Tab-separated table of C-alpha atoms in Angstrom:
chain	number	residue	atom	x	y	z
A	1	UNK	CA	0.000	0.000	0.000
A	2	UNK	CA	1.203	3.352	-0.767
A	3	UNK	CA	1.926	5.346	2.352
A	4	UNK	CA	0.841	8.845	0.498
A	5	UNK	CA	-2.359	7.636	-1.340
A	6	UNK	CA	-5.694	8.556	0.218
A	7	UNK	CA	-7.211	5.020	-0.621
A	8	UNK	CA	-6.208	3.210	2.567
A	9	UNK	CA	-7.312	-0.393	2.012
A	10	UNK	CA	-6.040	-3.164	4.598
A	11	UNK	CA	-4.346	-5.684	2.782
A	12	UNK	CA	-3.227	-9.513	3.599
A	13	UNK	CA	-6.457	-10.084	3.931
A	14	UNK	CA	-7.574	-14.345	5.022
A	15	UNK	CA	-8.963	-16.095	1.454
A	16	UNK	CA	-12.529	-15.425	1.783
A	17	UNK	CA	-15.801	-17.773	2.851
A	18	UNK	CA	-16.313	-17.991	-1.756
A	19	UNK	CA	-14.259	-16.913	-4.530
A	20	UNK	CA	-16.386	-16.951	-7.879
A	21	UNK	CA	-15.732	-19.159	-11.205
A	22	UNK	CA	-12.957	-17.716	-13.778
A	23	UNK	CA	-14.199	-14.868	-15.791
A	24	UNK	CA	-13.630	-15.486	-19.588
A	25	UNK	CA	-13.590	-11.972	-20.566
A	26	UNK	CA	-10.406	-11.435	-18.057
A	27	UNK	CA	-7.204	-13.280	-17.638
A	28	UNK	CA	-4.629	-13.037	-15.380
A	29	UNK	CA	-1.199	-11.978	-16.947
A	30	UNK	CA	1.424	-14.788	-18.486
A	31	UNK	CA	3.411	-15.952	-15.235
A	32	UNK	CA	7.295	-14.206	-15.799
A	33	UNK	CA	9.420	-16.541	-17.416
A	34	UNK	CA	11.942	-15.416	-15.995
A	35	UNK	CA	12.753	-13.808	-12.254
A	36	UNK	CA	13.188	-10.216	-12.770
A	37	UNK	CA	16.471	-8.654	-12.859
A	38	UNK	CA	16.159	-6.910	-9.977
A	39	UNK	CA	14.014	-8.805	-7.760
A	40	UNK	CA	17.176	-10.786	-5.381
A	41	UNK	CA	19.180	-10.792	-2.966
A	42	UNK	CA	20.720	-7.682	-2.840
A	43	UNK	CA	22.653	-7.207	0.137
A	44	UNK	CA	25.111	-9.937	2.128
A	45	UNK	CA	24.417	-11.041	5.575
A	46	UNK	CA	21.347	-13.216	5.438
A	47	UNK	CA	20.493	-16.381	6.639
A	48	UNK	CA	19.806	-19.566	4.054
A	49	UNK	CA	16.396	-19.679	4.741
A	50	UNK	CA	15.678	-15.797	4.487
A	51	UNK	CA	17.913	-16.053	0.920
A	52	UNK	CA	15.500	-18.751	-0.359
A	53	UNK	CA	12.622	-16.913	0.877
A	54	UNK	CA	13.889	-13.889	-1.004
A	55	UNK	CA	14.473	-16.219	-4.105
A	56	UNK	CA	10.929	-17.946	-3.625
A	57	UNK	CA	8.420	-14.110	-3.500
A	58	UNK	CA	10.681	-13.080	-6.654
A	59	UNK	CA	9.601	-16.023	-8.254
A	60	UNK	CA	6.175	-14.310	-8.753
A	61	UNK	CA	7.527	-10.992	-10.144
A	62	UNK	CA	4.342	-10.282	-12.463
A	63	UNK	CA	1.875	-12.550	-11.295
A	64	UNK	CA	-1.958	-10.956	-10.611
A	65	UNK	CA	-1.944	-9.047	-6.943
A	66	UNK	CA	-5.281	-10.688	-5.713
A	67	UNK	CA	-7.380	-9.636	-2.618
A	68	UNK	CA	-7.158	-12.854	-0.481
A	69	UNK	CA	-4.496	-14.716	-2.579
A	70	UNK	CA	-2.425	-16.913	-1.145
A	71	UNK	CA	-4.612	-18.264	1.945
A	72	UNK	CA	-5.937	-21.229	0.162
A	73	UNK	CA	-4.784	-24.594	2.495
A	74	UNK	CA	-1.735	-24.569	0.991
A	75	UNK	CA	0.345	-21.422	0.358
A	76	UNK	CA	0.188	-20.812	-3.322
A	77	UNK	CA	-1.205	-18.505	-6.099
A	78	UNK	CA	-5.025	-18.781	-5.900
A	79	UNK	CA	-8.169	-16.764	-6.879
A	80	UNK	CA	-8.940	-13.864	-4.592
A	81	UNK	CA	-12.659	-11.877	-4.034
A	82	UNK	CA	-13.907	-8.647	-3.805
A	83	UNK	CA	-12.723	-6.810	-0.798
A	84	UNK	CA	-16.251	-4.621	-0.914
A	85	UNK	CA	-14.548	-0.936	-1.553
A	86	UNK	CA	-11.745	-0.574	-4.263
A	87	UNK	CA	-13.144	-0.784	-7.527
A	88	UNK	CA	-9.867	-2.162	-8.693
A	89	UNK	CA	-10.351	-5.222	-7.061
A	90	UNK	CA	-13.938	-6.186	-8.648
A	91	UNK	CA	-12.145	-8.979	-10.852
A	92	UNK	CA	-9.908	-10.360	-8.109
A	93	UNK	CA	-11.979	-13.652	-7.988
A	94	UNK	CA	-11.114	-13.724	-11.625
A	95	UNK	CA	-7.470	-13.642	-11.170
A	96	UNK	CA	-4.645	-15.917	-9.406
A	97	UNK	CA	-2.528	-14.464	-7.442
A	98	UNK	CA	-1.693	-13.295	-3.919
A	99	UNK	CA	-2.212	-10.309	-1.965
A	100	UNK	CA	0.486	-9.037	0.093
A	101	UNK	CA	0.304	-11.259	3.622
A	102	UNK	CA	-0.018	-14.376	1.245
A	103	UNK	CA	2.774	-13.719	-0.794
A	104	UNK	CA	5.041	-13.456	2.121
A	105	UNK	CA	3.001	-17.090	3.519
A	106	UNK	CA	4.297	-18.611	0.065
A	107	UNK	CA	7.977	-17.109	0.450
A	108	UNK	CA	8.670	-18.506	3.796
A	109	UNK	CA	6.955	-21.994	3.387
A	110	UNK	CA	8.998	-22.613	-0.198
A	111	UNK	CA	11.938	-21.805	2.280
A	112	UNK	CA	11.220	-24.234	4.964
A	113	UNK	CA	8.557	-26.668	4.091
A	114	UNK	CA	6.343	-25.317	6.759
A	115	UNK	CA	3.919	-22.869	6.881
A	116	UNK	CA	5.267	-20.303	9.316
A	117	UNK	CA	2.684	-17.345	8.273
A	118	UNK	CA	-1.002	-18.326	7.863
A	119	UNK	CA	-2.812	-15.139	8.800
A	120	UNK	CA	-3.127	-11.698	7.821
A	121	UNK	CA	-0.649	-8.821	7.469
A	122	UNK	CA	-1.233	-7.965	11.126
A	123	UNK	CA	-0.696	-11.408	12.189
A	124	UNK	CA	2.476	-12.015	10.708
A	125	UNK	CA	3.293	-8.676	12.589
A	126	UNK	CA	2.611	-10.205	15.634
A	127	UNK	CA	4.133	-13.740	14.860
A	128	UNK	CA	5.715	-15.925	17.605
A	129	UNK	CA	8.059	-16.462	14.711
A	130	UNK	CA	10.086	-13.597	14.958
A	131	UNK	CA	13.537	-14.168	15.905
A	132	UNK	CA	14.438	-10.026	15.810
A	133	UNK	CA	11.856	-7.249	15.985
A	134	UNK	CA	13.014	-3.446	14.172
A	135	UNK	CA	10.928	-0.446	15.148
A	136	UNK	CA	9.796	2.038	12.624
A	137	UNK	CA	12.184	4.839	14.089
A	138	UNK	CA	15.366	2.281	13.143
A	139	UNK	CA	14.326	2.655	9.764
A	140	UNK	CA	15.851	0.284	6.902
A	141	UNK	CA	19.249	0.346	8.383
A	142	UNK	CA	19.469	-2.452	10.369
A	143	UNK	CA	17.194	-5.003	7.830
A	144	UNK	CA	18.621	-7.792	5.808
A	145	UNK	CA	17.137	-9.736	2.834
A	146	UNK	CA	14.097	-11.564	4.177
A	147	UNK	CA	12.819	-8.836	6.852
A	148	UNK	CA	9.311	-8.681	6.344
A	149	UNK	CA	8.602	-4.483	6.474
A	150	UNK	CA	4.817	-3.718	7.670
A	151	UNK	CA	2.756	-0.465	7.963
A	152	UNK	CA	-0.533	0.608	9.520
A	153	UNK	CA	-1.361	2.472	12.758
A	154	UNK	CA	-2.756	0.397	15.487
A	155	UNK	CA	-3.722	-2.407	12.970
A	156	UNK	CA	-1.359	-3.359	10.423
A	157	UNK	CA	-2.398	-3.269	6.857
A	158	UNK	CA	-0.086	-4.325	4.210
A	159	UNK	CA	3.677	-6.418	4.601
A	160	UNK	CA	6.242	-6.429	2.330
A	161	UNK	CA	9.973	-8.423	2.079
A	162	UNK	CA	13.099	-6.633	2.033
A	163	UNK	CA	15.636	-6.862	-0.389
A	164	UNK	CA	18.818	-5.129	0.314
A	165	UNK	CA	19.864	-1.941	-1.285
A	166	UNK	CA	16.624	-0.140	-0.286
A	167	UNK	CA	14.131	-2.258	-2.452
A	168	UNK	CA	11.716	-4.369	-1.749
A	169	UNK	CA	9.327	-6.775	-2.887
A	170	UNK	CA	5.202	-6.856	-2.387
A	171	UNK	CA	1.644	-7.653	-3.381
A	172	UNK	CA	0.848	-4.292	-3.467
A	173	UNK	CA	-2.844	-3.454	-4.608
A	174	UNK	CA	-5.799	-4.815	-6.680
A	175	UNK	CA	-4.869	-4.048	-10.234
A	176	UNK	CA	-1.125	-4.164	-9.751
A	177	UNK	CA	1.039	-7.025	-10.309
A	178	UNK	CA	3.942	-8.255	-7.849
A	179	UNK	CA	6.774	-6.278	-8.222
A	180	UNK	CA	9.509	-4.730	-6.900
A	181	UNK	CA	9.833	-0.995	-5.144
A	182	UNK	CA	11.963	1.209	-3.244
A	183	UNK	CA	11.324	1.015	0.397
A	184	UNK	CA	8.777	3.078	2.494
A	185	UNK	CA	9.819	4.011	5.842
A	186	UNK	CA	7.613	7.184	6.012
A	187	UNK	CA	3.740	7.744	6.659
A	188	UNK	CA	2.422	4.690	8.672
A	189	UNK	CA	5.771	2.484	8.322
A	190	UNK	CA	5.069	0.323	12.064
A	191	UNK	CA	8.602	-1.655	12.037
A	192	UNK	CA	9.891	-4.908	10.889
A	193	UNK	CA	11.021	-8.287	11.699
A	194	UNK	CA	13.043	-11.167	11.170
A	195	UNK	CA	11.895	-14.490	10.646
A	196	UNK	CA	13.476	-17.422	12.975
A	197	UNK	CA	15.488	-18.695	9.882
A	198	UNK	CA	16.749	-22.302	11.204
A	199	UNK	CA	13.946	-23.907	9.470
A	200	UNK	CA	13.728	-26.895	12.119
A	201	UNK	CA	10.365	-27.900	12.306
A	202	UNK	CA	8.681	-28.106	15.598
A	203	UNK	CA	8.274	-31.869	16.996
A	204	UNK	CA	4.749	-32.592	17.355
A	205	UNK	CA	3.697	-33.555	21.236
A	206	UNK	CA	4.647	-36.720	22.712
A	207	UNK	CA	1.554	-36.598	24.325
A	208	UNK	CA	-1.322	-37.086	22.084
A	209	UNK	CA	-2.074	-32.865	22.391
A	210	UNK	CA	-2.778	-31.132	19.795
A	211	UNK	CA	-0.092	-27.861	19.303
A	212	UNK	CA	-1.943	-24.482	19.494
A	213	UNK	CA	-0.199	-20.455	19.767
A	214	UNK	CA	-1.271	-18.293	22.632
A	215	UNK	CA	-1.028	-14.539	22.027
A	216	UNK	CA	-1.063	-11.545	24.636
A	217	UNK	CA	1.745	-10.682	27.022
A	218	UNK	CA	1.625	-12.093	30.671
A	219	UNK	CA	-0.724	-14.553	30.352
A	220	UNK	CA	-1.195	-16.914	32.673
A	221	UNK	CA	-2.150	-20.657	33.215
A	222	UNK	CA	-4.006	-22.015	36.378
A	223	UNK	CA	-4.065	-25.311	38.354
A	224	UNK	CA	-7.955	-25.438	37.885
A	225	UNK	CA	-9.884	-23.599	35.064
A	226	UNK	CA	-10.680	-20.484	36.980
A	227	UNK	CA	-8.944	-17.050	37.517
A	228	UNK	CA	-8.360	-17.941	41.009
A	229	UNK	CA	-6.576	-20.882	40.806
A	230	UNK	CA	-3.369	-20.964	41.665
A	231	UNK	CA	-0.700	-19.551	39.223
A	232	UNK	CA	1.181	-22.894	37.073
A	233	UNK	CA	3.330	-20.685	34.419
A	234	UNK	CA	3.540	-17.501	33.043
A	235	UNK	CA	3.773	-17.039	29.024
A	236	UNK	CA	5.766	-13.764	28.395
A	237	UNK	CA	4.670	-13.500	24.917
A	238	UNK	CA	3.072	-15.416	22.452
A	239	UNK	CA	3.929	-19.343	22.588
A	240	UNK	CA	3.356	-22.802	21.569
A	241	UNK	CA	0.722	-25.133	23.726
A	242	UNK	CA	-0.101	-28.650	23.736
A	243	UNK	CA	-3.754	-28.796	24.181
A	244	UNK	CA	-5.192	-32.124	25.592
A	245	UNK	CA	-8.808	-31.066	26.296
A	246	UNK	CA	-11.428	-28.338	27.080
A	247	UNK	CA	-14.336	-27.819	29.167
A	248	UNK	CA	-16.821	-25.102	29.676
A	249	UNK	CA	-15.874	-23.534	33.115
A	250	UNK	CA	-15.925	-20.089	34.923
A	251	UNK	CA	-16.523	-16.809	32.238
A	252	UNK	CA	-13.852	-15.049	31.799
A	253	UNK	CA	-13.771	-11.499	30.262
A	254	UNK	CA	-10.689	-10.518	28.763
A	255	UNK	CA	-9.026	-8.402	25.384
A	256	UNK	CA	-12.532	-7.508	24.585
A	257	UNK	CA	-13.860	-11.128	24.307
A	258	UNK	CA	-15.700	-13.224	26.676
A	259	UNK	CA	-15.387	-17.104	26.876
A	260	UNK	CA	-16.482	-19.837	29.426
A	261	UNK	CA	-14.486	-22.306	28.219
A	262	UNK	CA	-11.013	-23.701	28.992
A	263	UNK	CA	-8.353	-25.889	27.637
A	264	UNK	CA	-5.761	-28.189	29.924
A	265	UNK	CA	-2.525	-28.277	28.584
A	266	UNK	CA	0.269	-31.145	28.576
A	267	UNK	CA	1.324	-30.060	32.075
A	268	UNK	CA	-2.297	-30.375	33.775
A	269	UNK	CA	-2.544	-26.521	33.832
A	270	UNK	CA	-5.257	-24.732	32.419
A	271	UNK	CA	-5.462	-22.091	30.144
A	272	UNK	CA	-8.729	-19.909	28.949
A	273	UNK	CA	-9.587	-20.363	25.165
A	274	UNK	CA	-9.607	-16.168	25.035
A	275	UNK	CA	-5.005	-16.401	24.655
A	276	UNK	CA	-5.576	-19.349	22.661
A	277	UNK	CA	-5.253	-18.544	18.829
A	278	UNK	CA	-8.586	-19.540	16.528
A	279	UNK	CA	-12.483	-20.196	17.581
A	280	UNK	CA	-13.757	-19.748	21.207
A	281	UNK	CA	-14.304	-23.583	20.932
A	282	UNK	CA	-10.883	-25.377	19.474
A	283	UNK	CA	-11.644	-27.156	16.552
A	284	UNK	CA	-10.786	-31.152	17.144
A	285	UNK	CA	-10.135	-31.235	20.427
A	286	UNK	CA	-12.386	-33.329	22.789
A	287	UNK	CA	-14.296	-32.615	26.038
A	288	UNK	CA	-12.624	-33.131	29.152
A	289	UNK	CA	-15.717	-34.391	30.352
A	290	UNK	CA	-16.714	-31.941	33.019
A	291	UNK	CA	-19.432	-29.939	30.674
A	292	UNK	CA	-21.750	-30.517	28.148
A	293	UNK	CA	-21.864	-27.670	25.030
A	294	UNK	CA	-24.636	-25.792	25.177
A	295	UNK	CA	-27.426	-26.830	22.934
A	296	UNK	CA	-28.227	-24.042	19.757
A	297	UNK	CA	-30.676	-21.675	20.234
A	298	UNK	CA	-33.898	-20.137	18.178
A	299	UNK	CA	-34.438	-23.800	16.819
A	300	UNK	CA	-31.287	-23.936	14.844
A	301	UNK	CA	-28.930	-26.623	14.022
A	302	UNK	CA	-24.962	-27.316	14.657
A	303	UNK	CA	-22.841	-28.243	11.561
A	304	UNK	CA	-19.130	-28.059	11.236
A	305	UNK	CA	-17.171	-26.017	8.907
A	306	UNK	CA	-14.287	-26.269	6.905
A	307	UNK	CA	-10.941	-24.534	5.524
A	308	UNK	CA	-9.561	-21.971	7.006
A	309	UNK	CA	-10.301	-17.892	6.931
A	310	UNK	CA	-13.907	-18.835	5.686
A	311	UNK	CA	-16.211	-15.640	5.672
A	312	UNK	CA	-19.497	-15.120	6.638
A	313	UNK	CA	-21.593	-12.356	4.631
A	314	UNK	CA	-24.187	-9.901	5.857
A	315	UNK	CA	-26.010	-11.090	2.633
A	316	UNK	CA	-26.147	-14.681	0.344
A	317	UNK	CA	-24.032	-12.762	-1.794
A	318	UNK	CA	-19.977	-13.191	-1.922
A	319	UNK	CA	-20.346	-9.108	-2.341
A	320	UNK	CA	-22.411	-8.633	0.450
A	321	UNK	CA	-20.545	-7.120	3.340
A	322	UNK	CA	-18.309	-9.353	5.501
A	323	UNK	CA	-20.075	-10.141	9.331
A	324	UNK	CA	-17.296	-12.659	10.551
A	325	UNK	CA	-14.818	-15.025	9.537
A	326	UNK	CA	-13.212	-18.770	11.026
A	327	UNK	CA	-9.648	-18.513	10.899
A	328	UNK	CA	-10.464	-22.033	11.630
A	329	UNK	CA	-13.340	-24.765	11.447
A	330	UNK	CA	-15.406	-24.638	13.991
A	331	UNK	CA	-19.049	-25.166	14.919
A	332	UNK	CA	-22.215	-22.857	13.334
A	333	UNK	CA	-26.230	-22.759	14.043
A	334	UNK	CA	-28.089	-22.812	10.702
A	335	UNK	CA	-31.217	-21.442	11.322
A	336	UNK	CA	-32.112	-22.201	7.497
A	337	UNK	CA	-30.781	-22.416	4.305
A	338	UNK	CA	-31.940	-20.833	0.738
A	339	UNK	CA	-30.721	-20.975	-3.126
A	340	UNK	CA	-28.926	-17.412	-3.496
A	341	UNK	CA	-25.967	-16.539	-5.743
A	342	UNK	CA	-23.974	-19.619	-6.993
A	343	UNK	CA	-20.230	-19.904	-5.928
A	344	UNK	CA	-17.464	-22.177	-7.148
A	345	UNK	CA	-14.667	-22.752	-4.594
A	346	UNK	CA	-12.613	-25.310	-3.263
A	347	UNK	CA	-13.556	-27.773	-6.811
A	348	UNK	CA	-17.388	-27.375	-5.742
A	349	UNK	CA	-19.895	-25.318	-7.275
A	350	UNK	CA	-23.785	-24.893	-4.919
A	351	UNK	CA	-25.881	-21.940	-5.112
A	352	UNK	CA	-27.065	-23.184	-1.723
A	353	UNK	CA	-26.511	-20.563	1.375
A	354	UNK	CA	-27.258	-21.076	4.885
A	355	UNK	CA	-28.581	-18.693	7.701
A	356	UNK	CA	-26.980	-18.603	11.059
A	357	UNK	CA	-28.213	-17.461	14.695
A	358	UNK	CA	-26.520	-14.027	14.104
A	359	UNK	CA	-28.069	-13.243	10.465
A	360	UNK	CA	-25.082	-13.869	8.364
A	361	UNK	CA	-25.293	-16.277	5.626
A	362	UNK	CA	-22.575	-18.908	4.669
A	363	UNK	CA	-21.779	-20.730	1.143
A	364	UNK	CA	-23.291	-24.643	1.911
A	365	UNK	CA	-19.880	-24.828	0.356
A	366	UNK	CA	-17.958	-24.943	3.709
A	367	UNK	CA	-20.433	-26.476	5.836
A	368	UNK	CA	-19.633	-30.093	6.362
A	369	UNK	CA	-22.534	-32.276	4.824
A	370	UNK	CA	-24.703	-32.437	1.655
A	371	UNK	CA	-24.736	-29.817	-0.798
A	372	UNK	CA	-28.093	-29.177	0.709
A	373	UNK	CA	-28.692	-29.608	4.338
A	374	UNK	CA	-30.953	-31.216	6.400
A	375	UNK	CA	-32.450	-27.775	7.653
A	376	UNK	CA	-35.508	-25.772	6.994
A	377	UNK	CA	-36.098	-22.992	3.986
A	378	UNK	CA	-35.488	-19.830	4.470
């Protein structure tokens, strides 16, 4: 994003709940034959990984910026959607590509096999990943090839990688194609960082948990799940946890969110699902037997989603605007279900749209089951 324009968008966007079928009027551009010139490493000093990273984003030199690109499953080109403002990105769902957060995603999993930045341009911001953090008043000095660069005030909007030589490489905006620019340390420039770059993957848990990231500062796991147990550990930043179970519990209020339920970790502690990263309610991991879910309410039905980022719309419209979105699957109330505006994702095509408790509709496509459910009409 251009620090001086007056169109702020918020870029890295998560790939959307739909992306539409390929235009035939529009095509995305020929993929570069041939890495650009001056897309590289340009200055000594970085690590193997960050030099393959480097090598892997100026891969795409010319390929289709796309609003959601690049947060399909797997990092990758893929088609993008309508961010509901810029006019320049009405076609995105017509062309493959990446916006900026998922080119960076793509970059660092070509470089070590794993997929270190699933999120948003904030997110990566905020990763547990970072091995050096640069603030915006440092400038470009201290940055080698690799250093992701990000701006926006309080939330952060768009992330680019750093080249050397005071250029850089980005997803940049709808309409625009990946390419290379001088850097941006002006306007809302928030800092940089530095990815961990030994590449060694993290050993799943001996223990049959499943691994989860906490964010926050401080935060704190218990001996029972309730703010007044006693005090087991204290996570000074954002970390890795091995969740064996949760339970619904005491409410806690925290951040802005409230929750009742509470996950116990590989050392018996417990931990409340508000510092735990994705739904209130982990996806795939079991009760600990000491609750029962609550049942759905206004005569509505659970179903399970699927994918990751999936968006619910004010609308059963892909253009409608956006209510919410799973970073993660997780558990919905259909209230009941109409034919609306067809979308093809994911290989499937259904004109089928569902209504949830809150009044946002979701694409049948990413609710687990038949294309069409076993729930009332709308």
């Amino acid at each position: 994003m251009n620090t001086s324009s007056t169109r702020r968008r918020t870029s890295g966007a998560l790939l959307g709940a739909s992306v539409l079928a390929l235009s035939a009027f529009v095509s995305a551009p020929a993929h570069a034959a041939a890495q650009d010139a001056t897309c590289g490493v340009l200055a000594p000093g970085a690590s193997a990984i960050a030099q393959a990273a480097v090598n892997a984003a100026c891969s795409q030199i010319g390929v289709w910026y796309s609003w959601g690109g690049g947060h399909a499953a797997t990092p990758g080109a893929s088609y993008g959607y309508y961010d509901g403002s810029d006019p320049d990105s009405l076609h995105d769902n017509e062309r493959k590509g990446f916006d900026c957060s998922g080119l960076t995603r793509f970059a660092y999993y070509q470089a070590t096999g794993r997929d270190l930045l699933n999120g948003t341009a904030d997110d990566q911001f905020h990763s547990s990943q970072a091995s050096a953090r640069f603030s915006a008043s440092q400038g470009s000095a201290p940055l080698l090839p690799g250093d992701l660069m990000f701006w926006g005030s309080g939330h952060v909007h768009h992330v680019a990688m750093y080249l050397g030589n005071g250029q850089m490489v980005e997803a940049y905006e709808s309409g625009t194609h990946i390419r290379v620019a001088p850097v941006r340390t002006g306007g809302d420039y928030a800092g940089a960082i530095r990815i961990n770059g030994s590449g060694t993957p993290t050993p799943p848990p001996a223990n049959g948990g499943t691994v989860f990231e906490t964010w926050g500062t401080g935060v704190r796991t218990r001996s029972t799940p309730s703010v007044r147990g006693a005090v087991v550990d204290t996570f000074a930043g954002p970390t890795q946890v091995s969740v064996q179970c949760q339970q619904h519990a005491e409410t806690v209020t925290a951040e802005g969110y409230t929750n009742d339920i509470w996950s116990k970790l590989a050392d018996g502690s417990w931990l409340t699902n508000i510092y735990i990263k994705g739904p209130a309610s982990l996806p795939g991991i079991p009760d600990c037997g000491g609750s029962s879910t609550p049942p759905p309410s206004g005569g509505s039905k659970p179903f399970q989603t699927w994918g990751t980022g999936v968006r619910t719309h004010s609308q059963p419209n892909v253009n409608a605007g956006v209510v919410d979105y799973f970073a993660q699957p997780t558990t919905v109330n259909v209230v009941c279900q109409a034919h609306a505006q067809e979308v093809t994702a994911e290989g499937y095509t259904n004109d089928a749209w569902s209504k949830l408790t809150d009044g946002s509709w979701l694409t049948n496509i990413y609710i687990k089951g038949a294309a069409w459910l076993d729930v009332p009409t709308c």
